[in-house]
Amino acid sequence: MTKDLLKGLNEHLKLEFRASHEYLAMSIWLSEHDLPGFATWMRKQSSDELLHAQRIIDHLVERDQKVALPAIAAPPMTWKSAEALCAHVLKNEQDVTASINELYAMAEKAKDRPGVVMLQWFVTEQMEEEAAARAVLGRIRLAGNTGVGLLMIDQELSGGAVPGMPAAPAGAA
Ligand code: FEO
């Protein structure tokens, strides 16, 4: 693996861990604001981000490359609204996508085939994650950021009815 790609993959870990941390904080805020469907969605996203970081760590370890875990700053614990929160999720995902695309280009240029294959998974995943965040944000903008409209979307998220949303796991709060 080239030094640049190793550095880039280690730096990318920070985006995944930071997203996990932020999504967990968002899930707490959403629970505090009586939006259990949104909270469950963000809790799952938080867990998924940890798995994404783990996927890159496993790749580096399997290839006998040095992993450098990043320091993660404390996330914001309050949000202006559910809409502002979801807009931030979409922006986060777009930033992650940009980083993945850069890493993919680096791996291709270096003819690092295992790296390309590993990053291919992330290319697809990012497309899905952006689509899901965009779908939720779009529905908030359609139905309204407060009151009955927001409650309706919250119920949809509880039942997995929003396109791109997985059904909430059984027993999830
Ligand atoms: Fe792992 Fe949602 O980016």
Short mmCIF file of N, CA and C and ligand atoms in Angstrom, two decimals:
data_model
loop_
_atom_site.label_atom_id
_atom_site.label_comp_id
_atom_site.label_asym_id
_atom_site.label_seq_id
_atom_site.Cartn_x
_atom_site.Cartn_y
_atom_site.Cartn_z
N MET A 1 0.85 -1.20 0.00
CA MET A 1 0.00 0.00 0.00
C MET A 1 0.88 1.25 0.00
N THR A 2 0.48 2.25 -0.78
CA THR A 2 1.29 3.48 -0.80
C THR A 2 1.12 4.23 0.52
N LYS A 3 2.13 5.06 0.82
CA LYS A 3 2.08 5.86 2.06
C LYS A 3 0.86 6.80 2.04
N ASP A 4 0.60 7.36 0.87
CA ASP A 4 -0.52 8.30 0.75
C ASP A 4 -1.86 7.63 1.05
N LEU A 5 -2.04 6.43 0.50
CA LEU A 5 -3.31 5.73 0.72
C LEU A 5 -3.45 5.34 2.20
N LEU A 6 -2.34 4.87 2.79
CA LEU A 6 -2.38 4.50 4.21
C LEU A 6 -2.75 5.74 5.05
N LYS A 7 -2.11 6.84 4.76
CA LYS A 7 -2.41 8.09 5.50
C LYS A 7 -3.88 8.48 5.28
N GLY A 8 -4.32 8.39 4.04
CA GLY A 8 -5.70 8.77 3.71
C GLY A 8 -6.72 7.89 4.42
N LEU A 9 -6.46 6.59 4.46
CA LEU A 9 -7.41 5.68 5.12
C LEU A 9 -7.44 5.95 6.63
N ASN A 10 -6.26 6.18 7.21
CA ASN A 10 -6.23 6.49 8.64
C ASN A 10 -6.96 7.80 8.92
N GLU A 11 -6.78 8.78 8.05
CA GLU A 11 -7.47 10.06 8.26
C GLU A 11 -8.98 9.90 8.09
N HIS A 12 -9.37 9.02 7.17
CA HIS A 12 -10.81 8.81 6.95
C HIS A 12 -11.49 8.22 8.19
N LEU A 13 -10.73 7.46 8.98
CA LEU A 13 -11.32 6.87 10.20
C LEU A 13 -11.97 7.95 11.06
N LYS A 14 -11.34 9.12 11.08
CA LYS A 14 -11.87 10.19 11.92
C LYS A 14 -13.30 10.57 11.49
N LEU A 15 -13.55 10.60 10.18
CA LEU A 15 -14.89 10.96 9.70
C LEU A 15 -15.92 9.93 10.15
N GLU A 16 -15.56 8.66 10.13
CA GLU A 16 -16.50 7.61 10.52
C GLU A 16 -16.77 7.65 12.03
N PHE A 17 -15.69 7.76 12.81
CA PHE A 17 -15.88 7.82 14.27
C PHE A 17 -16.63 9.09 14.67
N ARG A 18 -16.30 10.20 14.01
CA ARG A 18 -16.99 11.46 14.34
C ARG A 18 -18.47 11.36 14.00
N ALA A 19 -18.79 10.74 12.85
CA ALA A 19 -20.20 10.58 12.47
C ALA A 19 -20.90 9.70 13.51
N SER A 20 -20.25 8.63 13.94
CA SER A 20 -20.86 7.74 14.94
C SER A 20 -21.18 8.52 16.21
N HIS A 21 -20.21 9.30 16.65
CA HIS A 21 -20.35 10.09 17.88
C HIS A 21 -21.49 11.11 17.73
N GLU A 22 -21.50 11.80 16.59
CA GLU A 22 -22.53 12.83 16.37
C GLU A 22 -23.91 12.20 16.27
N TYR A 23 -24.01 11.06 15.59
CA TYR A 23 -25.32 10.44 15.40
C TYR A 23 -25.86 9.90 16.73
N LEU A 24 -24.95 9.45 17.59
CA LEU A 24 -25.38 9.01 18.92
C LEU A 24 -25.92 10.21 19.71
N ALA A 25 -25.20 11.33 19.64
CA ALA A 25 -25.67 12.55 20.32
C ALA A 25 -27.02 12.99 19.75
N MET A 26 -27.18 12.88 18.44
CA MET A 26 -28.46 13.25 17.81
C MET A 26 -29.58 12.34 18.30
N SER A 27 -29.26 11.05 18.40
CA SER A 27 -30.26 10.09 18.87
C SER A 27 -30.74 10.44 20.28
N ILE A 28 -29.80 10.87 21.12
CA ILE A 28 -30.16 11.28 22.49
C ILE A 28 -31.08 12.50 22.45
N TRP A 29 -30.71 13.49 21.64
CA TRP A 29 -31.51 14.73 21.53
C TRP A 29 -32.91 14.39 21.01
N LEU A 30 -32.99 13.50 20.03
CA LEU A 30 -34.29 13.14 19.44
C LEU A 30 -35.17 12.42 20.46
N SER A 31 -34.54 11.55 21.27
CA SER A 31 -35.31 10.89 22.34
C SER A 31 -35.84 11.92 23.33
N GLU A 32 -34.98 12.88 23.67
CA GLU A 32 -35.39 13.93 24.62
C GLU A 32 -36.56 14.75 24.06
N HIS A 33 -36.67 14.78 22.73
CA HIS A 33 -37.73 15.59 22.10
C HIS A 33 -38.88 14.72 21.59
N ASP A 34 -39.02 13.54 22.19
CA ASP A 34 -40.19 12.68 21.93
C ASP A 34 -40.33 12.28 20.47
N LEU A 35 -39.20 11.98 19.85
CA LEU A 35 -39.22 11.50 18.46
C LEU A 35 -38.51 10.14 18.41
N PRO A 36 -39.16 9.08 18.93
CA PRO A 36 -38.48 7.79 19.06
C PRO A 36 -38.12 7.15 17.71
N GLY A 37 -38.93 7.44 16.67
CA GLY A 37 -38.61 6.87 15.35
C GLY A 37 -37.31 7.45 14.81
N PHE A 38 -37.20 8.78 14.88
CA PHE A 38 -35.97 9.44 14.46
C PHE A 38 -34.79 8.96 15.32
N ALA A 39 -35.04 8.85 16.63
CA ALA A 39 -33.96 8.46 17.55
C ALA A 39 -33.44 7.06 17.21
N THR A 40 -34.36 6.15 16.88
CA THR A 40 -33.95 4.78 16.53
C THR A 40 -33.13 4.78 15.23
N TRP A 41 -33.58 5.59 14.29
CA TRP A 41 -32.85 5.69 13.02
C TRP A 41 -31.43 6.17 13.27
N MET A 42 -31.27 7.25 14.07
CA MET A 42 -29.94 7.78 14.30
C MET A 42 -29.08 6.84 15.14
N ARG A 43 -29.71 6.11 16.06
CA ARG A 43 -28.94 5.14 16.86
C ARG A 43 -28.37 4.05 15.95
N LYS A 44 -29.17 3.63 14.99
CA LYS A 44 -28.69 2.61 14.06
C LYS A 44 -27.58 3.19 13.17
N GLN A 45 -27.77 4.43 12.74
CA GLN A 45 -26.72 5.06 11.91
C GLN A 45 -25.42 5.15 12.69
N SER A 46 -25.52 5.47 13.98
CA SER A 46 -24.32 5.57 14.82
C SER A 46 -23.58 4.23 14.85
N SER A 47 -24.35 3.14 15.04
CA SER A 47 -23.72 1.80 15.07
C SER A 47 -23.11 1.47 13.72
N ASP A 48 -23.80 1.84 12.64
CA ASP A 48 -23.28 1.55 11.29
C ASP A 48 -21.95 2.25 11.06
N GLU A 49 -21.83 3.48 11.56
CA GLU A 49 -20.57 4.22 11.34
C GLU A 49 -19.40 3.53 12.04
N LEU A 50 -19.67 2.96 13.21
CA LEU A 50 -18.61 2.21 13.89
C LEU A 50 -18.19 1.00 13.06
N LEU A 51 -19.19 0.35 12.44
CA LEU A 51 -18.87 -0.81 11.58
C LEU A 51 -18.06 -0.37 10.36
N HIS A 52 -18.35 0.84 9.86
CA HIS A 52 -17.58 1.33 8.72
C HIS A 52 -16.12 1.52 9.11
N ALA A 53 -15.91 2.15 10.28
CA ALA A 53 -14.53 2.34 10.76
C ALA A 53 -13.85 0.98 10.93
N GLN A 54 -14.60 0.03 11.50
CA GLN A 54 -14.04 -1.31 11.75
C GLN A 54 -13.65 -1.98 10.44
N ARG A 55 -14.44 -1.76 9.40
CA ARG A 55 -14.17 -2.38 8.09
C ARG A 55 -12.81 -1.89 7.57
N ILE A 56 -12.55 -0.60 7.73
CA ILE A 56 -11.25 -0.06 7.26
C ILE A 56 -10.11 -0.55 8.16
N ILE A 57 -10.36 -0.58 9.46
CA ILE A 57 -9.33 -1.07 10.39
C ILE A 57 -8.98 -2.52 10.05
N ASP A 58 -9.99 -3.35 9.82
CA ASP A 58 -9.74 -4.76 9.48
C ASP A 58 -8.91 -4.87 8.21
N HIS A 59 -9.23 -4.03 7.23
CA HIS A 59 -8.48 -4.05 5.97
C HIS A 59 -7.01 -3.72 6.23
N LEU A 60 -6.75 -2.71 7.03
CA LEU A 60 -5.37 -2.31 7.31
C LEU A 60 -4.63 -3.41 8.09
N VAL A 61 -5.31 -3.96 9.08
CA VAL A 61 -4.66 -5.00 9.90
C VAL A 61 -4.35 -6.23 9.04
N GLU A 62 -5.31 -6.63 8.21
CA GLU A 62 -5.10 -7.81 7.35
C GLU A 62 -3.93 -7.60 6.40
N ARG A 63 -3.68 -6.34 6.06
CA ARG A 63 -2.59 -6.07 5.13
C ARG A 63 -1.32 -5.62 5.85
N ASP A 64 -1.30 -5.85 7.15
CA ASP A 64 -0.11 -5.56 7.96
C ASP A 64 0.28 -4.08 7.89
N GLN A 65 -0.73 -3.22 7.89
CA GLN A 65 -0.49 -1.77 7.84
C GLN A 65 -0.81 -1.17 9.21
N LYS A 66 -0.15 -0.06 9.50
CA LYS A 66 -0.30 0.54 10.83
C LYS A 66 -1.59 1.36 10.94
N VAL A 67 -2.37 1.02 11.97
CA VAL A 67 -3.60 1.78 12.24
C VAL A 67 -3.29 2.89 13.25
N ALA A 68 -3.80 4.09 13.00
CA ALA A 68 -3.66 5.19 13.97
C ALA A 68 -5.06 5.68 14.31
N LEU A 69 -5.53 5.34 15.50
CA LEU A 69 -6.89 5.78 15.88
C LEU A 69 -6.90 7.27 16.20
N PRO A 70 -7.94 7.98 15.72
CA PRO A 70 -7.97 9.44 15.90
C PRO A 70 -8.59 9.84 17.23
N ALA A 71 -8.28 11.07 17.66
CA ALA A 71 -9.02 11.68 18.79
C ALA A 71 -10.32 12.23 18.22
N ILE A 72 -11.39 12.07 18.98
CA ILE A 72 -12.70 12.56 18.52
C ILE A 72 -13.21 13.61 19.49
N ALA A 73 -13.56 14.78 18.94
CA ALA A 73 -14.07 15.86 19.79
C ALA A 73 -15.49 15.54 20.26
N ALA A 74 -15.88 16.13 21.38
CA ALA A 74 -17.26 15.97 21.86
C ALA A 74 -18.23 16.55 20.83
N PRO A 75 -19.31 15.84 20.52
CA PRO A 75 -20.26 16.33 19.51
C PRO A 75 -21.21 17.37 20.09
N PRO A 76 -21.88 18.15 19.21
CA PRO A 76 -22.95 19.04 19.71
C PRO A 76 -24.04 18.19 20.35
N MET A 77 -24.66 18.72 21.41
CA MET A 77 -25.71 17.95 22.10
C MET A 77 -27.10 18.58 21.93
N THR A 78 -27.16 19.69 21.22
CA THR A 78 -28.48 20.30 20.97
C THR A 78 -28.58 20.70 19.50
N TRP A 79 -29.81 20.72 19.01
CA TRP A 79 -30.08 21.07 17.61
C TRP A 79 -31.25 22.03 17.57
N LYS A 80 -31.23 22.90 16.56
CA LYS A 80 -32.28 23.90 16.44
C LYS A 80 -33.62 23.23 16.13
N SER A 81 -33.57 22.19 15.33
CA SER A 81 -34.80 21.51 14.90
C SER A 81 -34.43 20.17 14.28
N ALA A 82 -35.46 19.34 14.08
CA ALA A 82 -35.21 18.05 13.41
C ALA A 82 -34.72 18.28 11.98
N GLU A 83 -35.23 19.34 11.37
CA GLU A 83 -34.80 19.64 9.99
C GLU A 83 -33.31 20.01 9.97
N ALA A 84 -32.89 20.86 10.91
CA ALA A 84 -31.48 21.26 10.96
C ALA A 84 -30.60 20.04 11.22
N LEU A 85 -31.08 19.17 12.09
CA LEU A 85 -30.33 17.95 12.41
C LEU A 85 -30.17 17.08 11.15
N CYS A 86 -31.26 16.88 10.42
CA CYS A 86 -31.20 16.02 9.23
C CYS A 86 -30.38 16.66 8.12
N ALA A 87 -30.42 17.99 8.03
CA ALA A 87 -29.58 18.67 7.03
C ALA A 87 -28.11 18.43 7.36
N HIS A 88 -27.79 18.41 8.65
CA HIS A 88 -26.40 18.16 9.06
C HIS A 88 -26.00 16.71 8.73
N VAL A 89 -26.93 15.78 8.91
CA VAL A 89 -26.63 14.37 8.57
C VAL A 89 -26.30 14.27 7.08
N LEU A 90 -27.13 14.93 6.25
CA LEU A 90 -26.88 14.85 4.80
C LEU A 90 -25.52 15.46 4.46
N LYS A 91 -25.20 16.59 5.06
CA LYS A 91 -23.90 17.24 4.80
C LYS A 91 -22.76 16.32 5.23
N ASN A 92 -22.91 15.70 6.40
CA ASN A 92 -21.92 14.75 6.90
C ASN A 92 -21.68 13.64 5.89
N GLU A 93 -22.78 13.07 5.40
CA GLU A 93 -22.67 11.96 4.45
C GLU A 93 -22.02 12.40 3.15
N GLN A 94 -22.32 13.63 2.73
CA GLN A 94 -21.69 14.14 1.50
C GLN A 94 -20.18 14.31 1.70
N ASP A 95 -19.79 14.74 2.89
CA ASP A 95 -18.36 14.87 3.19
C ASP A 95 -17.68 13.50 3.19
N VAL A 96 -18.36 12.51 3.77
CA VAL A 96 -17.80 11.15 3.79
C VAL A 96 -17.67 10.62 2.36
N THR A 97 -18.69 10.87 1.55
CA THR A 97 -18.65 10.42 0.15
C THR A 97 -17.47 11.03 -0.58
N ALA A 98 -17.25 12.34 -0.37
CA ALA A 98 -16.13 13.02 -1.04
C ALA A 98 -14.81 12.38 -0.63
N SER A 99 -14.68 12.06 0.65
CA SER A 99 -13.44 11.43 1.13
C SER A 99 -13.27 10.03 0.53
N ILE A 100 -14.34 9.27 0.48
CA ILE A 100 -14.28 7.92 -0.10
C ILE A 100 -13.89 8.00 -1.58
N ASN A 101 -14.49 8.94 -2.29
CA ASN A 101 -14.17 9.07 -3.73
C ASN A 101 -12.69 9.41 -3.94
N GLU A 102 -12.16 10.25 -3.06
CA GLU A 102 -10.74 10.61 -3.14
C GLU A 102 -9.86 9.38 -2.88
N LEU A 103 -10.23 8.62 -1.86
CA LEU A 103 -9.46 7.41 -1.52
C LEU A 103 -9.54 6.39 -2.66
N TYR A 104 -10.72 6.28 -3.24
CA TYR A 104 -10.92 5.34 -4.35
C TYR A 104 -10.00 5.72 -5.52
N ALA A 105 -9.96 7.01 -5.83
CA ALA A 105 -9.10 7.48 -6.93
C ALA A 105 -7.63 7.19 -6.62
N MET A 106 -7.25 7.39 -5.36
CA MET A 106 -5.86 7.11 -4.94
C MET A 106 -5.52 5.65 -5.12
N ALA A 107 -6.44 4.78 -4.69
CA ALA A 107 -6.21 3.33 -4.78
C ALA A 107 -6.14 2.90 -6.25
N GLU A 108 -6.99 3.47 -7.08
CA GLU A 108 -6.98 3.15 -8.51
C GLU A 108 -5.65 3.56 -9.13
N LYS A 109 -5.23 4.79 -8.82
CA LYS A 109 -3.99 5.32 -9.39
C LYS A 109 -2.80 4.45 -8.99
N ALA A 110 -2.82 3.96 -7.75
CA ALA A 110 -1.72 3.12 -7.25
C ALA A 110 -1.87 1.67 -7.68
N LYS A 111 -2.92 1.36 -8.43
CA LYS A 111 -3.23 -0.03 -8.82
C LYS A 111 -3.29 -0.95 -7.60
N ASP A 112 -3.85 -0.40 -6.52
CA ASP A 112 -4.00 -1.15 -5.27
C ASP A 112 -5.34 -1.89 -5.34
N ARG A 113 -5.33 -3.09 -5.88
CA ARG A 113 -6.61 -3.78 -6.15
C ARG A 113 -7.38 -4.13 -4.89
N PRO A 114 -6.72 -4.65 -3.85
CA PRO A 114 -7.50 -4.93 -2.61
C PRO A 114 -8.14 -3.65 -2.06
N GLY A 115 -7.40 -2.54 -2.18
CA GLY A 115 -7.94 -1.27 -1.70
C GLY A 115 -9.15 -0.84 -2.53
N VAL A 116 -9.05 -1.02 -3.85
CA VAL A 116 -10.17 -0.65 -4.72
C VAL A 116 -11.40 -1.48 -4.37
N VAL A 117 -11.21 -2.78 -4.19
CA VAL A 117 -12.34 -3.67 -3.88
C VAL A 117 -12.97 -3.27 -2.54
N MET A 118 -12.13 -3.02 -1.55
CA MET A 118 -12.65 -2.63 -0.23
C MET A 118 -13.43 -1.31 -0.35
N LEU A 119 -12.88 -0.35 -1.09
CA LEU A 119 -13.52 0.97 -1.19
C LEU A 119 -14.77 0.94 -2.06
N GLN A 120 -14.84 -0.03 -2.96
CA GLN A 120 -16.04 -0.17 -3.80
C GLN A 120 -17.29 -0.33 -2.93
N TRP A 121 -17.15 -1.12 -1.87
CA TRP A 121 -18.27 -1.33 -0.95
C TRP A 121 -18.74 0.01 -0.39
N PHE A 122 -17.78 0.87 -0.05
CA PHE A 122 -18.13 2.17 0.54
C PHE A 122 -18.81 3.09 -0.48
N VAL A 123 -18.42 2.96 -1.76
CA VAL A 123 -19.03 3.81 -2.80
C VAL A 123 -20.53 3.53 -2.83
N THR A 124 -20.90 2.24 -2.83
CA THR A 124 -22.32 1.86 -2.85
C THR A 124 -23.01 2.28 -1.56
N GLU A 125 -22.35 2.03 -0.45
CA GLU A 125 -22.92 2.36 0.86
C GLU A 125 -23.21 3.86 0.96
N GLN A 126 -22.28 4.67 0.49
CA GLN A 126 -22.47 6.13 0.59
C GLN A 126 -23.64 6.60 -0.25
N MET A 127 -23.81 5.98 -1.42
CA MET A 127 -24.95 6.35 -2.26
C MET A 127 -26.25 6.10 -1.49
N GLU A 128 -26.31 4.95 -0.82
CA GLU A 128 -27.52 4.60 -0.05
C GLU A 128 -27.70 5.53 1.15
N GLU A 129 -26.60 5.83 1.84
CA GLU A 129 -26.72 6.67 3.03
C GLU A 129 -27.15 8.09 2.67
N GLU A 130 -26.60 8.60 1.58
CA GLU A 130 -27.01 9.94 1.15
C GLU A 130 -28.49 9.93 0.74
N ALA A 131 -28.89 8.89 0.03
CA ALA A 131 -30.29 8.81 -0.43
C ALA A 131 -31.24 8.76 0.76
N ALA A 132 -30.88 8.01 1.80
CA ALA A 132 -31.73 7.88 2.98
C ALA A 132 -31.84 9.23 3.70
N ALA A 133 -30.70 9.91 3.89
CA ALA A 133 -30.72 11.21 4.57
C ALA A 133 -31.53 12.22 3.76
N ARG A 134 -31.37 12.18 2.44
CA ARG A 134 -32.11 13.10 1.57
C ARG A 134 -33.61 12.81 1.64
N ALA A 135 -33.97 11.53 1.72
CA ALA A 135 -35.39 11.15 1.77
C ALA A 135 -36.04 11.67 3.05
N VAL A 136 -35.35 11.52 4.17
CA VAL A 136 -35.93 11.98 5.45
C VAL A 136 -36.03 13.51 5.45
N LEU A 137 -34.96 14.16 5.00
CA LEU A 137 -34.97 15.63 4.97
C LEU A 137 -36.08 16.14 4.04
N GLY A 138 -36.24 15.50 2.91
CA GLY A 138 -37.27 15.89 1.96
C GLY A 138 -38.66 15.76 2.55
N ARG A 139 -38.87 14.70 3.33
CA ARG A 139 -40.19 14.49 3.93
C ARG A 139 -40.46 15.51 5.03
N ILE A 140 -39.42 15.89 5.77
CA ILE A 140 -39.62 16.94 6.78
C ILE A 140 -40.02 18.22 6.08
N ARG A 141 -39.37 18.54 4.98
CA ARG A 141 -39.67 19.80 4.29
C ARG A 141 -41.07 19.78 3.68
N LEU A 142 -41.52 18.58 3.31
CA LEU A 142 -42.88 18.46 2.76
C LEU A 142 -43.94 18.55 3.86
N ALA A 143 -43.70 17.79 4.93
CA ALA A 143 -44.75 17.61 5.95
C ALA A 143 -44.69 18.65 7.04
N GLY A 144 -43.53 19.30 7.19
CA GLY A 144 -43.42 20.31 8.24
C GLY A 144 -42.48 19.87 9.34
N ASN A 145 -41.86 20.86 9.95
CA ASN A 145 -40.79 20.63 10.91
C ASN A 145 -41.30 20.50 12.34
N THR A 146 -42.61 20.63 12.50
CA THR A 146 -43.21 20.54 13.85
C THR A 146 -44.56 19.84 13.74
N GLY A 147 -45.12 19.53 14.88
CA GLY A 147 -46.51 19.08 14.97
C GLY A 147 -46.79 17.76 14.28
N VAL A 148 -47.99 17.68 13.71
CA VAL A 148 -48.50 16.40 13.18
C VAL A 148 -47.61 15.86 12.06
N GLY A 149 -47.14 16.76 11.19
CA GLY A 149 -46.30 16.32 10.07
C GLY A 149 -45.06 15.59 10.57
N LEU A 150 -44.42 16.18 11.56
CA LEU A 150 -43.19 15.58 12.09
C LEU A 150 -43.49 14.25 12.79
N LEU A 151 -44.61 14.21 13.52
CA LEU A 151 -45.01 12.97 14.20
C LEU A 151 -45.26 11.85 13.19
N MET A 152 -45.85 12.23 12.05
CA MET A 152 -46.13 11.24 11.01
C MET A 152 -44.82 10.63 10.47
N ILE A 153 -43.84 11.48 10.22
CA ILE A 153 -42.55 10.98 9.72
C ILE A 153 -41.88 10.12 10.80
N ASP A 154 -42.03 10.55 12.05
CA ASP A 154 -41.45 9.77 13.15
C ASP A 154 -42.03 8.36 13.17
N GLN A 155 -43.34 8.28 12.95
CA GLN A 155 -43.99 6.95 12.92
C GLN A 155 -43.51 6.14 11.73
N GLU A 156 -43.33 6.82 10.60
CA GLU A 156 -42.82 6.12 9.42
C GLU A 156 -41.43 5.54 9.70
N LEU A 157 -40.60 6.33 10.37
CA LEU A 157 -39.24 5.86 10.67
C LEU A 157 -39.29 4.67 11.64
N SER A 158 -40.25 4.68 12.54
CA SER A 158 -40.40 3.55 13.47
C SER A 158 -40.74 2.28 12.71
N GLY A 159 -41.51 2.44 11.63
CA GLY A 159 -41.97 1.27 10.89
C GLY A 159 -41.16 0.97 9.65
N GLY A 160 -40.13 1.75 9.37
CA GLY A 160 -39.32 1.51 8.18
C GLY A 160 -40.03 1.85 6.89
N ALA A 161 -41.00 2.83 6.94
CA ALA A 161 -41.79 3.12 5.74
C ALA A 161 -41.16 4.17 4.83
N VAL A 162 -40.13 4.87 5.29
CA VAL A 162 -39.49 5.88 4.45
C VAL A 162 -38.54 5.17 3.49
N PRO A 163 -38.56 5.52 2.19
CA PRO A 163 -37.68 4.86 1.23
C PRO A 163 -36.22 4.89 1.68
N GLY A 164 -35.58 3.75 1.60
CA GLY A 164 -34.17 3.69 1.99
C GLY A 164 -33.97 3.46 3.48
N MET A 165 -35.07 3.44 4.24
CA MET A 165 -34.96 3.24 5.69
C MET A 165 -35.15 1.78 6.03
N PRO A 166 -34.26 1.21 6.81
CA PRO A 166 -34.54 -0.15 7.29
C PRO A 166 -35.62 -0.11 8.35
N ALA A 167 -36.38 -1.18 8.48
CA ALA A 167 -37.37 -1.25 9.56
C ALA A 167 -36.63 -1.23 10.88
N ALA A 168 -37.23 -0.59 11.89
CA ALA A 168 -36.59 -0.54 13.20
C ALA A 168 -36.46 -1.95 13.75
N PRO A 169 -35.30 -2.28 14.38
CA PRO A 169 -35.15 -3.61 14.95
C PRO A 169 -36.19 -3.87 16.04
N ALA A 170 -36.61 -5.11 16.18
CA ALA A 170 -37.63 -5.46 17.18
C ALA A 170 -37.14 -5.05 18.56
N GLY A 171 -38.04 -4.40 19.29
CA GLY A 171 -37.69 -4.03 20.67
C GLY A 171 -36.90 -2.75 20.76
N ALA A 172 -36.58 -2.10 19.61
CA ALA A 172 -35.81 -0.88 19.66
C ALA A 172 -36.67 0.27 20.17
N ALA A 173 -36.07 1.16 20.95
CA ALA A 173 -36.82 2.30 21.47
C ALA A 173 -36.69 3.47 20.54
FE1 FEO B 1 -19.87 5.75 7.11
FE2 FEO B 1 -22.45 7.31 6.90
O1 FEO B 1 -20.69 7.18 6.40
#
